[in-house]
Amino acid sequence: MPPRPNIRVLRDIKARQGVVDNEIARRAYLYVARNQTLPAQVRYRAQLQLNTFGRYTRPTTVKNRCTVTGRGRGVIGEFGLCRYQFRVKALAGELPGIQKASW
Amino acid sequence: MASVAPSRLATLARLRSVIFQTSYNPTSQRTGAKYLKRRLRGPSMMDYYPQQLSFSAINKEFKGLDLIDEDEEQRLQDIVDKKKRGKGAPKKAKSAADSRRAQRKR
């Protein structure tokens, strides 16, 4: 079995789930709150509703972490791996088309 | 070429938007349309981490299979053994007064 995801990865998964669950409602409120053609009172109330959403419902709280180690920094987006895991896997030949530079 | 009056140009723009069924927004007000038009990001976000296999998930999916997670069994057994030797985790305090912190000597 692969290593168990650490707490930071679990929290990130929770944030992702929260985004999925609340995305449509948040979009609807955003539409009303940012629409300048609507009355100010309505927009204000929509903004108040937006503020009641939890922390883990905003897409900005989601961070792409290393899928192997859960490391948050130095993650190479194309592979979803941190720089060290990228090196390990590349040297092991597990990443098609990646080879060590040599000239 | 004679210059065209701005009002005429505005009329032209309005007519054009009616004919081509585009939105007419001469003052460039924000309509919030971009929040509705943008694709939903949630579904692709959920695909980022590879699916984790777990014994509980497999047992739930296939009823009656009842695979045994040996590591988990061992962990639970260790807890029982430790408790027998009086080395278990302390009881949770019901109030702040019975907490171990409060009993500590200063």
PDB file of C-alpha atoms in Angstrom, chain A residues 1-3 5 9 12-13 16-17 19-20 23-24 27 30-31 34-37 59 62-65 67 75 80, chain B residues 28-33 35-46 48-50 52-55 58 69 72:
ATOM      1  CA  MET A   1       0.000   0.000   0.000  1.00  0.00           C
ATOM      2  CA  PRO A   2       1.208   3.567  -0.702  1.00  0.00           C
ATOM      3  CA  PRO A   3       2.146   5.717   2.291  1.00  0.00           C
ATOM      4  CA  PRO A   5      -1.497  10.807   3.334  1.00  0.00           C
ATOM      5  CA  VAL A   9      -2.839  16.405   2.502  1.00  0.00           C
ATOM      6  CA  ASP A  12      -6.178  19.846   1.421  1.00  0.00           C
ATOM      7  CA  ILE A  13      -8.560  17.064   0.365  1.00  0.00           C
ATOM      8  CA  ARG A  16     -11.144  20.427  -2.258  1.00  0.00           C
ATOM      9  CA  GLN A  17     -14.299  18.634  -1.143  1.00  0.00           C
ATOM     10  CA  VAL A  19     -14.978  23.720  -2.887  1.00  0.00           C
ATOM     11  CA  VAL A  20     -16.895  21.067  -4.839  1.00  0.00           C
ATOM     12  CA  GLU A  23     -18.989  26.068  -5.688  1.00  0.00           C
ATOM     13  CA  ILE A  24     -22.360  26.620  -7.346  1.00  0.00           C
ATOM     14  CA  ARG A  27     -20.827  31.450  -7.805  1.00  0.00           C
ATOM     15  CA  LEU A  30     -20.617  36.187  -6.421  1.00  0.00           C
ATOM     16  CA  TYR A  31     -22.720  36.954  -9.476  1.00  0.00           C
ATOM     17  CA  ARG A  34     -20.426  41.803  -8.239  1.00  0.00           C
ATOM     18  CA  ASN A  35     -23.305  42.810 -10.505  1.00  0.00           C
ATOM     19  CA  GLN A  36     -23.376  46.606 -10.697  1.00  0.00           C
ATOM     20  CA  THR A  37     -26.777  46.625 -12.382  1.00  0.00           C
ATOM     21  CA  PRO A  59     -10.760  27.680  -4.152  1.00  0.00           C
ATOM     22  CA  VAL A  62      -6.532  24.553  -2.171  1.00  0.00           C
ATOM     23  CA  LYS A  63      -2.848  23.911  -2.740  1.00  0.00           C
ATOM     24  CA  ASN A  64      -1.332  21.356  -5.058  1.00  0.00           C
ATOM     25  CA  ARG A  65       0.894  19.265  -2.820  1.00  0.00           C
ATOM     26  CA  THR A  67       1.157  13.361  -4.384  1.00  0.00           C
ATOM     27  CA  VAL A  75       6.157  20.876  -6.350  1.00  0.00           C
ATOM     28  CA  GLY A  80       2.393  16.676  -9.085  1.00  0.00           C
TER      29      GLY A  80
ATOM     30  CA  SER B  28     -18.988  49.048 -19.277  1.00  0.00           C
ATOM     31  CA  GLN B  29     -20.765  48.214 -16.056  1.00  0.00           C
ATOM     32  CA  ARG B  30     -19.794  44.996 -14.332  1.00  0.00           C
ATOM     33  CA  THR B  31     -22.558  42.464 -14.787  1.00  0.00           C
ATOM     34  CA  GLY B  32     -20.945  39.568 -12.952  1.00  0.00           C
ATOM     35  CA  ALA B  33     -21.353  37.413 -16.044  1.00  0.00           C
ATOM     36  CA  TYR B  35     -18.746  34.286 -12.489  1.00  0.00           C
ATOM     37  CA  LEU B  36     -21.453  32.390 -14.351  1.00  0.00           C
ATOM     38  CA  LYS B  37     -19.506  31.775 -17.555  1.00  0.00           C
ATOM     39  CA  ARG B  38     -16.326  30.463 -15.939  1.00  0.00           C
ATOM     40  CA  ARG B  39     -16.035  26.684 -15.802  1.00  0.00           C
ATOM     41  CA  LEU B  40     -16.495  24.942 -12.452  1.00  0.00           C
ATOM     42  CA  ARG B  41     -13.113  24.152 -10.960  1.00  0.00           C
ATOM     43  CA  GLY B  42     -14.216  21.692  -8.291  1.00  0.00           C
ATOM     44  CA  PRO B  43     -14.491  18.460 -10.294  1.00  0.00           C
ATOM     45  CA  SER B  44     -10.942  18.689 -11.674  1.00  0.00           C
ATOM     46  CA  MET B  45      -9.649  19.656  -8.216  1.00  0.00           C
ATOM     47  CA  MET B  46     -10.918  16.373  -6.811  1.00  0.00           C
ATOM     48  CA  TYR B  48      -5.508  15.773  -8.180  1.00  0.00           C
ATOM     49  CA  TYR B  49      -4.539  13.161  -5.600  1.00  0.00           C
ATOM     50  CA  PRO B  50      -4.549   9.521  -6.727  1.00  0.00           C
ATOM     51  CA  GLN B  52      -6.209   5.890  -1.915  1.00  0.00           C
ATOM     52  CA  LEU B  53      -7.033   2.247  -1.302  1.00  0.00           C
ATOM     53  CA  SER B  54      -7.984   1.365   2.246  1.00  0.00           C
ATOM     54  CA  PHE B  55      -9.181  -1.815   3.894  1.00  0.00           C
ATOM     55  CA  ILE B  58     -12.681  -2.267   0.144  1.00  0.00           C
ATOM     56  CA  ASP B  69      -5.787  -4.967   8.161  1.00  0.00           C
ATOM     57  CA  GLU B  72      -4.459  -1.953  12.445  1.00  0.00           C
TER      58      GLU B  72
END
